[in-house]
Structure formats: structure tokens, C-alpha cells
XYZ file of C-alpha atoms in Angstrom:
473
model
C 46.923 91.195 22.963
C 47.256 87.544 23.653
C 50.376 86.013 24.750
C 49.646 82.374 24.039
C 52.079 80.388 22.028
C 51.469 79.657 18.738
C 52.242 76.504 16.302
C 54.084 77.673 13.418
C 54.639 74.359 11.866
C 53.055 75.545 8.572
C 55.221 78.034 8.358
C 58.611 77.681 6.717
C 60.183 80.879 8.677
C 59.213 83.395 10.479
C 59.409 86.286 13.090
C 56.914 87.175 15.520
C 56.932 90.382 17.838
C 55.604 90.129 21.422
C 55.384 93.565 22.400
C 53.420 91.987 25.536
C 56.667 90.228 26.920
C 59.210 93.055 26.338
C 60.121 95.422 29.604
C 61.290 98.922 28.851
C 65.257 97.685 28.912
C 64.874 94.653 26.400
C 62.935 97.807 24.004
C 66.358 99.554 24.461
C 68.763 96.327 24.034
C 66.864 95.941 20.803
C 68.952 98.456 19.063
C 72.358 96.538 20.142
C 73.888 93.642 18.357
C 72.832 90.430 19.553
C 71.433 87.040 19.059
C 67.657 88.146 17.897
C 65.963 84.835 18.590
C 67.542 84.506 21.931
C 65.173 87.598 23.124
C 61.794 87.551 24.869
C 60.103 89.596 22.285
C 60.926 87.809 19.062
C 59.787 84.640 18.442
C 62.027 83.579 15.079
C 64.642 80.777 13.818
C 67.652 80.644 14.719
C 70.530 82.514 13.279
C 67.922 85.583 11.891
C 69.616 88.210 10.653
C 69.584 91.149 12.458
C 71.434 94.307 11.068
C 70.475 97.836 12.729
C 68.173 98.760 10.124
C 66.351 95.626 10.833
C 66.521 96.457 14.563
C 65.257 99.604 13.942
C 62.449 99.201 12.473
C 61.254 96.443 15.007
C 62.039 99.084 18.008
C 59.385 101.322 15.896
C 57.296 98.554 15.743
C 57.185 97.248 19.056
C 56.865 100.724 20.895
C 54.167 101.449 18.521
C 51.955 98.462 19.618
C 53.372 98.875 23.278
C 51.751 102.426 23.035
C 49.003 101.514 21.576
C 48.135 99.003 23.748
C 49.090 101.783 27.277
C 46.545 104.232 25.409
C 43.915 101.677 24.284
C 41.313 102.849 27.080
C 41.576 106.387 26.394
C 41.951 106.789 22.892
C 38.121 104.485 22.296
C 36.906 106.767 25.228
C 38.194 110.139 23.112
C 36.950 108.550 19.889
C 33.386 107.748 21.467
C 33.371 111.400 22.691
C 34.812 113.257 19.546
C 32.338 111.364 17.307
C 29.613 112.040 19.560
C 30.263 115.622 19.654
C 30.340 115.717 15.873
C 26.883 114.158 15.590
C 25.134 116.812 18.123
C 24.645 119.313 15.463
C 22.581 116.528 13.237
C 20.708 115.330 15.776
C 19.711 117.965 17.083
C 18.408 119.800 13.956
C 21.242 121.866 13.100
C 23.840 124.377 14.869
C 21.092 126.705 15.681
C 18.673 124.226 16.736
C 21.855 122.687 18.862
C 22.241 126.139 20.381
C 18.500 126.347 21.033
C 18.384 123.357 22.725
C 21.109 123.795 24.907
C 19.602 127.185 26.453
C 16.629 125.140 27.007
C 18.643 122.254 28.695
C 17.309 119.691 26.265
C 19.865 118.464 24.160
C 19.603 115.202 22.076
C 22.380 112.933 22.799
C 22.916 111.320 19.256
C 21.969 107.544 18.874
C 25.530 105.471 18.083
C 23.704 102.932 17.107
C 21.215 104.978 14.683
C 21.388 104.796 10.877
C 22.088 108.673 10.860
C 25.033 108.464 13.471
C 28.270 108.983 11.472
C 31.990 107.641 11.739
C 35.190 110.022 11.813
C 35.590 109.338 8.569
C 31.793 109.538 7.580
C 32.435 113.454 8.428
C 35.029 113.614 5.878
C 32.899 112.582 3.402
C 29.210 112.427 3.896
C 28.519 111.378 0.675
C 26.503 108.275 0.290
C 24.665 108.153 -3.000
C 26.153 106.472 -5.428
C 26.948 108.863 -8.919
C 24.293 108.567 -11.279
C 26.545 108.868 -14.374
C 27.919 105.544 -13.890
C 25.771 102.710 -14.776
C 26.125 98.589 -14.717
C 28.102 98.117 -17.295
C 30.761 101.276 -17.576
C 34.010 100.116 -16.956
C 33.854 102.335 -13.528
C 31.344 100.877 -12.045
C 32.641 98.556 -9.970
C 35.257 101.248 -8.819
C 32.764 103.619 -8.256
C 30.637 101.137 -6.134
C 33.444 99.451 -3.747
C 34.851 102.804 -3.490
C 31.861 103.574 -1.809
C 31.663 100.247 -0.328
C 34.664 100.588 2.076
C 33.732 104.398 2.503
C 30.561 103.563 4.581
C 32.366 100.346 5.775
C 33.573 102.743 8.723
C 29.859 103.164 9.556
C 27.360 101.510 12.116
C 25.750 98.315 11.131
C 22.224 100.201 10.592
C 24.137 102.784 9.010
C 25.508 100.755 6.268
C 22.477 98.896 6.001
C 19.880 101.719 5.547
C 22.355 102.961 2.997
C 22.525 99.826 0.590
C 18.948 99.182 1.094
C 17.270 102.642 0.560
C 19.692 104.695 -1.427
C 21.516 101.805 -3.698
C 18.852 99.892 -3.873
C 20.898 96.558 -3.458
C 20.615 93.424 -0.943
C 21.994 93.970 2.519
C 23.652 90.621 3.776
C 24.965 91.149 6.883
C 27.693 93.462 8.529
C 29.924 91.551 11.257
C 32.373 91.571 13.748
C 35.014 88.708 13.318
C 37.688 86.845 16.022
C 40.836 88.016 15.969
C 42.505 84.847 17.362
C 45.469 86.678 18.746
C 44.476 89.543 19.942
C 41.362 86.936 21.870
C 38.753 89.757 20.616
C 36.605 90.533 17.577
C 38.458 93.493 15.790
C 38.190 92.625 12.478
C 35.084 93.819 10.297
C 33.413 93.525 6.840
C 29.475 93.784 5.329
C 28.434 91.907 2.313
C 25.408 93.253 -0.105
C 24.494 91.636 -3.035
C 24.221 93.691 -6.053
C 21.036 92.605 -8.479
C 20.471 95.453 -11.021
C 19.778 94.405 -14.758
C 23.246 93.942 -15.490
C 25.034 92.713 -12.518
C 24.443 89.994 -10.463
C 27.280 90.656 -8.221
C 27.817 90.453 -3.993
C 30.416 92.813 -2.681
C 32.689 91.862 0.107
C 33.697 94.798 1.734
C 36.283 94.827 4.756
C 36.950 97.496 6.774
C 39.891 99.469 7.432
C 41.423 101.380 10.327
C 39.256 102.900 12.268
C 40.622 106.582 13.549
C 40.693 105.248 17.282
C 40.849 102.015 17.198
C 43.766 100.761 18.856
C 43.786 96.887 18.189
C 43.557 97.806 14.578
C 46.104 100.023 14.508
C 48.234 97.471 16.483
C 47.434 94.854 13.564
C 48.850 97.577 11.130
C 52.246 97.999 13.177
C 52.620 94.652 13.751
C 55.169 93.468 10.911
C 55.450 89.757 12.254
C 55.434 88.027 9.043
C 55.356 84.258 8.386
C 56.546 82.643 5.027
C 53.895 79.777 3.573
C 55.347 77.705 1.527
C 54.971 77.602 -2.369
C 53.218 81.242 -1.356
C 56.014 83.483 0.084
C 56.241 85.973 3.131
C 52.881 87.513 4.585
C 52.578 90.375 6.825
C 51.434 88.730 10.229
C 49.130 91.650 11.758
C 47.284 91.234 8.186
C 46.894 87.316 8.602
C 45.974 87.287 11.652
C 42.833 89.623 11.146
C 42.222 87.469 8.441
C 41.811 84.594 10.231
C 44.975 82.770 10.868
C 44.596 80.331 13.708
C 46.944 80.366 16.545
C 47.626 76.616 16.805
C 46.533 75.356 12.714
C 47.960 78.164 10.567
C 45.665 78.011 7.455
C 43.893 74.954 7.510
C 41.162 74.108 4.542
C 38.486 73.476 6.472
C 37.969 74.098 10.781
C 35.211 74.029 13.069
C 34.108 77.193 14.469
C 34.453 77.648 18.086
C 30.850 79.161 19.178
C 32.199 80.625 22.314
C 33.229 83.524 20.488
C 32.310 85.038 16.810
C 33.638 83.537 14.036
C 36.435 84.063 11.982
C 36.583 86.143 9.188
C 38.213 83.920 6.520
C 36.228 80.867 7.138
C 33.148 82.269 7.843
C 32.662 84.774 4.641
C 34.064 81.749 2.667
C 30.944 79.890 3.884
C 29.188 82.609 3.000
C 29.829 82.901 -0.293
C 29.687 79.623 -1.044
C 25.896 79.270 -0.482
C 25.233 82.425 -2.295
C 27.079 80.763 -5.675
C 26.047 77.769 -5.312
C 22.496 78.977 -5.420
C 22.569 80.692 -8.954
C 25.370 79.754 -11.116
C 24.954 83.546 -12.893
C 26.055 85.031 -9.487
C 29.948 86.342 -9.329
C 31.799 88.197 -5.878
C 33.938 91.348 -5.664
C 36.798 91.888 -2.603
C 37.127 95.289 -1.693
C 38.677 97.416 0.995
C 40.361 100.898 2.021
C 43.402 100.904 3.875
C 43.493 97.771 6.515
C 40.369 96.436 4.921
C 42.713 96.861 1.498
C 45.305 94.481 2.867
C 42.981 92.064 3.608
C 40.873 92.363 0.495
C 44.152 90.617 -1.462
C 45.339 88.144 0.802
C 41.707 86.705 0.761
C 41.749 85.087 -2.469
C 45.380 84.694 -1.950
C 44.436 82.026 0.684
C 41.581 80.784 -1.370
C 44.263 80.051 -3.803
C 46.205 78.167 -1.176
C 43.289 76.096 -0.612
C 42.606 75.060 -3.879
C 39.138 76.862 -3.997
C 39.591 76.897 -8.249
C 35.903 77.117 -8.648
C 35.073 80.555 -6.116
C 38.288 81.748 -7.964
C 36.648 81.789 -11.127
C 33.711 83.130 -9.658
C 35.585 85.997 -8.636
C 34.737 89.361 -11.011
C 37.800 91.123 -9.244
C 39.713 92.787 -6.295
C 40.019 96.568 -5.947
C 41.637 98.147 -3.023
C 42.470 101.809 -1.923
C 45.479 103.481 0.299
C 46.745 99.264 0.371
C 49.356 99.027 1.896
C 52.082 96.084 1.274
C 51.204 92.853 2.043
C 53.754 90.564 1.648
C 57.049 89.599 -0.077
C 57.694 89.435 -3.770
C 57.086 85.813 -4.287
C 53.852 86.014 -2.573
C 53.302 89.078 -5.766
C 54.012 86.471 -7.841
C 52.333 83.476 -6.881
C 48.994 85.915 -5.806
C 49.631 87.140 -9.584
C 49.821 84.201 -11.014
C 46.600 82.472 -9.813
C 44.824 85.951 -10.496
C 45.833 85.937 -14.184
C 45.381 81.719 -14.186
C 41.503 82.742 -13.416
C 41.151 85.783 -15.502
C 40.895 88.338 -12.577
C 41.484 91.399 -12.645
C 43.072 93.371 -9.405
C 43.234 97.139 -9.687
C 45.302 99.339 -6.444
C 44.292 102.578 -6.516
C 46.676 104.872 -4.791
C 46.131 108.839 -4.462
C 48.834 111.479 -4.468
C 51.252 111.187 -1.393
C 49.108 108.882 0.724
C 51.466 107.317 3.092
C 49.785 103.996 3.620
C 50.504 102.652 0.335
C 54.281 103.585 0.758
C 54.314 101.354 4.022
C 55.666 98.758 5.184
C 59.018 99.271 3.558
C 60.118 98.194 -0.076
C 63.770 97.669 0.805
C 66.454 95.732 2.377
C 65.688 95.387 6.259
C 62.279 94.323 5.166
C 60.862 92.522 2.174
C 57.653 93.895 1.182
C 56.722 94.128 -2.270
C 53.444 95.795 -4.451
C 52.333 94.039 -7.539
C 49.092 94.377 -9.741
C 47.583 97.487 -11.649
C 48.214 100.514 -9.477
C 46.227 103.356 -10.713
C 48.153 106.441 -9.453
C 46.200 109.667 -9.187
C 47.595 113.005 -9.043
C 45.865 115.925 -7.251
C 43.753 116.823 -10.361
C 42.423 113.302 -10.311
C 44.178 112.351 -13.369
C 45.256 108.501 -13.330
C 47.276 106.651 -15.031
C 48.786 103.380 -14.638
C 52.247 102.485 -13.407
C 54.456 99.557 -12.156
C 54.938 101.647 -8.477
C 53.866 104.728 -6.773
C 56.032 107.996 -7.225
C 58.257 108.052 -3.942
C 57.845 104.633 -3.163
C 58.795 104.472 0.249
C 57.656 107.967 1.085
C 60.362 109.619 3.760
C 62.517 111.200 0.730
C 64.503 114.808 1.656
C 64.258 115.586 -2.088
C 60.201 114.908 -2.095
C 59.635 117.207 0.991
C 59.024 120.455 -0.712
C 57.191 119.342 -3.662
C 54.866 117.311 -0.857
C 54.285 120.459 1.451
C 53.542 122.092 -2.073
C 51.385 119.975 -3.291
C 49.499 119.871 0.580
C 48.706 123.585 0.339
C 47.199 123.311 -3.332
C 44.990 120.284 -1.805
C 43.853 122.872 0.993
C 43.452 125.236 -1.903
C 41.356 123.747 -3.505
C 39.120 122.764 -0.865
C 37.542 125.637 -1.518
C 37.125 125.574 -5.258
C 36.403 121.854 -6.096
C 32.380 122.366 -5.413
C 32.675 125.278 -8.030
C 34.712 123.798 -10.517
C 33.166 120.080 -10.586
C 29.778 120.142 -8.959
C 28.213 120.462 -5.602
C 28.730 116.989 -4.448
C 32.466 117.654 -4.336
C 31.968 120.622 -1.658
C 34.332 119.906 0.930
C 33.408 120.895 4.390
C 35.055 122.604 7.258
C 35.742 119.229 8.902
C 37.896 117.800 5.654
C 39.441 121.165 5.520
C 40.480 120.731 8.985
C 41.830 117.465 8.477
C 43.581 119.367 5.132
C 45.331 121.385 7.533
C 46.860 118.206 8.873
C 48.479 117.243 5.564
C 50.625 120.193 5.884
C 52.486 119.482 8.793
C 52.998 115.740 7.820
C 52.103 115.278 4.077
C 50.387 111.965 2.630
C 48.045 111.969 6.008
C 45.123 113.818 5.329
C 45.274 111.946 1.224
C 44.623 108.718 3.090
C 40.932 109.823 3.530
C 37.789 108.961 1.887
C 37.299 111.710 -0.129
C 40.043 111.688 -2.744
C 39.878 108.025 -3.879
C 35.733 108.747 -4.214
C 37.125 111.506 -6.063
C 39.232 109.404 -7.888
C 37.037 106.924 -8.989
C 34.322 109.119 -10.559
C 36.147 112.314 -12.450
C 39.168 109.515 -13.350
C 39.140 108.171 -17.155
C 37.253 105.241 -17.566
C 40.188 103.853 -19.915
C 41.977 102.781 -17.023
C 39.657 100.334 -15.696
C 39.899 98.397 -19.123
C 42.441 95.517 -19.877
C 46.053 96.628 -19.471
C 49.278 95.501 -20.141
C 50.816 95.852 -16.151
C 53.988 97.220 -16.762
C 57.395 95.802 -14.701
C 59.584 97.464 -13.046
């Protein structure tokens, strides 16, 4: 990661974590008592409070990203290696075929760059159609559809694009790899496709969550560096920054792209969109996203609100997210709510059974993260309804740790069943199963994946995704 200084003068307060300057004896003196701001690895004001739980939870953080970073190398090599190795039998025809092939010495080496190579996550779920029961128009539909936006998100570029062009029928726009200004690399992604049926002239901006081996994204998810904006509240810095924060401007309105490197995320899907509406007044934008891609899904209109863009705000048909996790404090819930309400938008959360990203980063003391909107909380029948906060809210609970491990061998369970019970598109496969397995030892893992909120977002009632009363906590 990049070890620059940064300005922070539009920031009111804040605290920064630079794993990159800490040696292994400041990671231990982070757990004693001591003047926080006076260390190498927090940049912050002075006289920040710094109790143990605090101190705790940035020792987590830092040797997290530390990690990450040490293993960086390997993990992408494992990761291009694992998903190559799951793509063999495709390529190559089939297991047998596979087999075949390798007595004759003439194996296909899958393609990554091929519209049929697929993700980590593709495996969980290869679905890719889009469910014919839900038409423009149903209240779902937009669920349905960004649901299965930021599933295929994970995928190639000729991937995704093959998929909205030939199977949903539906513009492709682009699919891109934005500057991450602090990390000095291009790790944050999103595709856009325009949606023209009969009754929706809608484009979908889709962002991309955490990729399975990924490291820089993962390090953007540990990093809990928040700065607080003012009028706007705290923001999760890891989440701003692969948004498009600039090192040495914060937010400004407007900046000139440096063409030395890609573009910014932020700025350049603002541009974007701006040429699209301003070509047909009719046309309106959805924000979607799964985990990461979640996060940054709401703080983008959160900055368009901080930069006065009133008329792409009302443009704006709504923001749905899945597995989100927190994303800032809870004035930035309430001035994010208040300009969505101002502008008539609606923002739905969907969060399914124990998945642990949506519990994270903290809702307590040492830190200050806060959820707000409609969360639509599914159970492991897929029955929603709608509540203020997630059962468990901060997930690591003694008392929830049998009903979890419970409720982890039913999902196994019916891994088996589901294809019976609801229809052969809900088969699971042997690789989901696997990845079931997984949610027994540490519960809330495997119900991050794909599958569930897809799951979620067709055999759910459609009365949820109708005007609601949000209730408070």
C-alpha cells in the first residue's frame, strides 16, 4: 500500500492506520496504554481516545492488512491456480472428457479471459439467467436483477458482457478497473448496462465486492481508518478510498483525471452517468453491490449528496445492497437518510441468515458504526421480513453459538433437497456444498455467498419491496 502522506484538511477528525510503518514491537505496544497519536502507525488528532477495546480492535486490524499484504503474492498465485483448476472440467468437455484428455496428453488449459471462464464465486452459483417469473414492473424486479448484477460482477469482463448482452438482453456499457489512490493500483471494480425493456429505461451500476483472493481488497475491508466530513459524519476509510477519495483533495466536486493511471471510480462513473441522463430525460440509474461492492454502492450517492448533485439524485430509482457491511457512523445514517427520503429514494439492505459481513465493523462503543435503511432480513427458508437491525447484531454472541451451528447443518441439509422442493435451478452443487461444510466450523461464512441472497430475492414476498414504514430502533 502507499505510504505517502495525505491532506486531511477536509476532514474534521480522523484516524488513519499505516500498517506499512509499524515493526513487529510497535504491533505489540499497541495493546499498552499510551499516547495513540504519538505512534508511527496512527495518523490521528491529538488527545484520541484510546481504551483497550479500541486498541484491540486496531491490533486486529493492522495485523490483518500486515498479513495480507506478507501473503499478497501467494494468495493471487493460489487463486489463479484454484480457479483454473475448477474451469478444466468445462473446458475440456466434461470430467470424462477431462480424463480423456489427460491420457492423451492434450488437455485444454481454460481461457481466463474467455466469456465461459468462471470466478470462485461463479462456481457457487452458476446461475446466470435471469427468472422468468419476474417481469418490468413487479416490485422484485429490480432485486431480482442487481442481485444478479453483483453476482456476475465477480466475473471476467467478457464474461459479464456476453451475459447482459445474450442472455438479458440489455446494453453492455463497460466493465472497469478503477485507481485506488492509496493503495497506487487499480483494485476497485464495477460494470454498467443499461436496461431498455418496455417498461424500464434504467442503467445499473454495479460494483464489485471482495474477491476470494484478492488481497488489496480484503485490505480495504480491514482497514477501519475512518475520516469524519463535516455536516456528513464518520466514513469508513478503506470504503472511501476505493471510492475515490483523493490523497491530497479529499472529496472535491470536480478534478482532473490524471491519465497516467485509470481513473477513479467516483468521478469517472459520475461522468458517466451524466451523459447517459442527459441524453434522454426518461432514463433513471440503480447502485448496486454485494459485500465490498455493497459498501460502496451507499456511500456513492452519499457523496453525490455532498456535492450537491440534486438533479442525478432525483434521477436515482434506488440503492440495493447485499451482505453490506457498515459504512459509517450514525450521523452519516442520518444525513445519507435524509437526502434519500428528500429525493424519494428508496434503499433496501438485504441481509441473509447469519452472514457475518453485515454484522461487521462493530455497532458499539470502541467503534462507531451504525446500519440504517430497510434491511430485509431473511431466514433460512427465505422468508423476509423487515426490521430496524439484523438478529445478533454484532455476530460473536456465546448464547447465538448453538442455534448458529444448528442452523449451519440444516443449510447443508438442505443442500440436498432445495432442487426437489423449489425447482431445478436451485440445485446446489458439490462445490456450494463444500463451501456449506465451511459454515459449520465458523457460521455466517459460507451465508455470505451468492447463492442465498439470489435465493432470497426470487422465492421472498414481493410485499417487501413495496413502500414501508422503516421501523427505529
Amino acid at each position: 500500500m502507499a505510504t505517502g502522506d495525505c491532506n486531511k484538511e477536509f476532514s474534521t477528525d480522523y484516524i488513519l492506520l499505516k500498517p506499512e510503518n509499524l515493526s513487529f514491537y510497535e504491533l505489540i505496544r499497541i495493546l499498552f496504554p499510551g499516547d495513540i497519536e504519538k505512534r508511527k502507525f496512527v495518523d490521528c488528532l491529538e488527545g484520541a481516545e484510546s481504551n483497550f477495546e479500541r486498541r484491540w480492535i486496531i491490533f486486529i486490524s493492522i495485523s490483518a492488512q500486515k498479513f495480507l499484504q506478507f501473503v499478497a503474492k501467494p494468495l493471487s498465485w493460489f487463486g489463479s491456480a484454484f480457479e483454473t483448476g475448477l474451469n478444466l472440467s468445462s473446458t475440456n468437455g466434461g470430467f470424462g472428457r477431462l480424463l480423456l484428455n489427460c491420457l492423451r496428453g492434450n488437455i485444454q488449459w481454460p481461457d481466463k479471459t474467455s466469456p465461459t471462464f468462471s470466478s470462485f464465486n461463479g462456481h457457487l452459483d452458476k446461475r446466470v439467467e435471469l427468472d422468468e417469473s419476474i417481469k418490468p414492473g413487479d416490485s422484485k424486479y429490480y432485486a431480482a436483477l442487481t442481485m444478479m448484477s453483483a453476482k456476475i460482477s465477480y466475473e471476467n469482463k467478457a464474461f459479464i458482457k456476453t451475459t447482459v448482452e445474450d442472455r438479458w438482453k440489455m446494453e453492455f456499457l463497460g466493465s472497469f478497473d478503477f485507481w485506488n489512490d492509496y493503495q497506487d493500483k487499480a483494485t476497485t471494480q464495477a460494470f454498467i448496462l443499461h436496461d431498455k425493456n418496455v417498461d424500464s429505461d434504467t442503467i445499473i451500476v454495479t460494483f464489485r465486492g471482495t474477491e476470494t483472493f484478492d488481497a488489496d481488497a480484503w485490505c480495504t475491508d480491514f482497514d477501519i481508518s475512518w475520516y469524519e466530513i463535516p455536516g456528513v459524519g464518520k466514513i469508513h476509510g478503506g470504503f472511501m478510498k476505493a471510492l475515490g477519495l483523493q490523497k491530497n483533495l479529499g472529496w472535491p466536486k470536480e478534478i482532473i483525471q490524471d491519465d497516467s493511471h485509470p481513473p477513479v471510480a467516483y468521478y469517472a462513473i459520475r461522468e458517466m452517468l451524466r451523459e447517459r441522463l442527459q441524453a434522454n430525460d426518461q432514463t433513471k440509474f440503480v447502485v448496486t453491490g454485494h459485500s465490498l461492492g455493497a459498501a460502496l454502492a451507499i456511500l456513492f450517492p452519499a457523496i453525490l449528496a455532498l456535492h450537491e448533485e440534486t438533479w442525478m439524485l432525483e434521477r436515482l430509482r434506488g440503492v440495493y445492497t447485499f451482505g453490506q457491511p457498515r459504512v459509517g457512523d450514525l450521523k452519516f445514517g442520518e444525513f445519507t437518510t435524509e437526502q434519500l427520503n428528500e429525493h424519494n429514494i428508496p434503499y433496501f439492505r438485504f441481509v441473509y441468515g447469519n452472514d457475518l459481513v453485515p454484522r461487521l465493523p462493530y455497532d458499539d462503543k470502541a467503534l462507531m458504526f451504525k446500519h440504517f435503511g430497510t434491511c430485509l432480513y431473511y431466514n433460512s427458508f427465505y422468508e423476509g421480513k423487515i426490521v430496524a437491525e439484523e438478529p445478533n447484531k454484532n455476530y460473536f454472541s456465546p448464547l447465538m453459538a448453538i442455534p448458529k451451528t444448528m442452523n449451519a447443518v440444516w443449510e447443508l441439509i438442505r443442500s440436498f433437497i432445495i432442487g426437489h422442493s423449489k425447482g431445478k435451478e436451485y440445485t446446489e452443487g458439490w462445490f456450494l456444498r463444500a463451501f456449506r461444510v465451511l459454515g459449520l466450523i465458523v457460521p455466517g461464512v459460507s451465508a455470505h455467498g451468492p447463492q442465498d441472497y439470489v435465493n432470497s430475492t426470487r422465492l421472498g414476498s414481493s410485499a417487501l419491496l413495496l413502500p414501508h414504514q422503516i421501523p427505529t430502533l
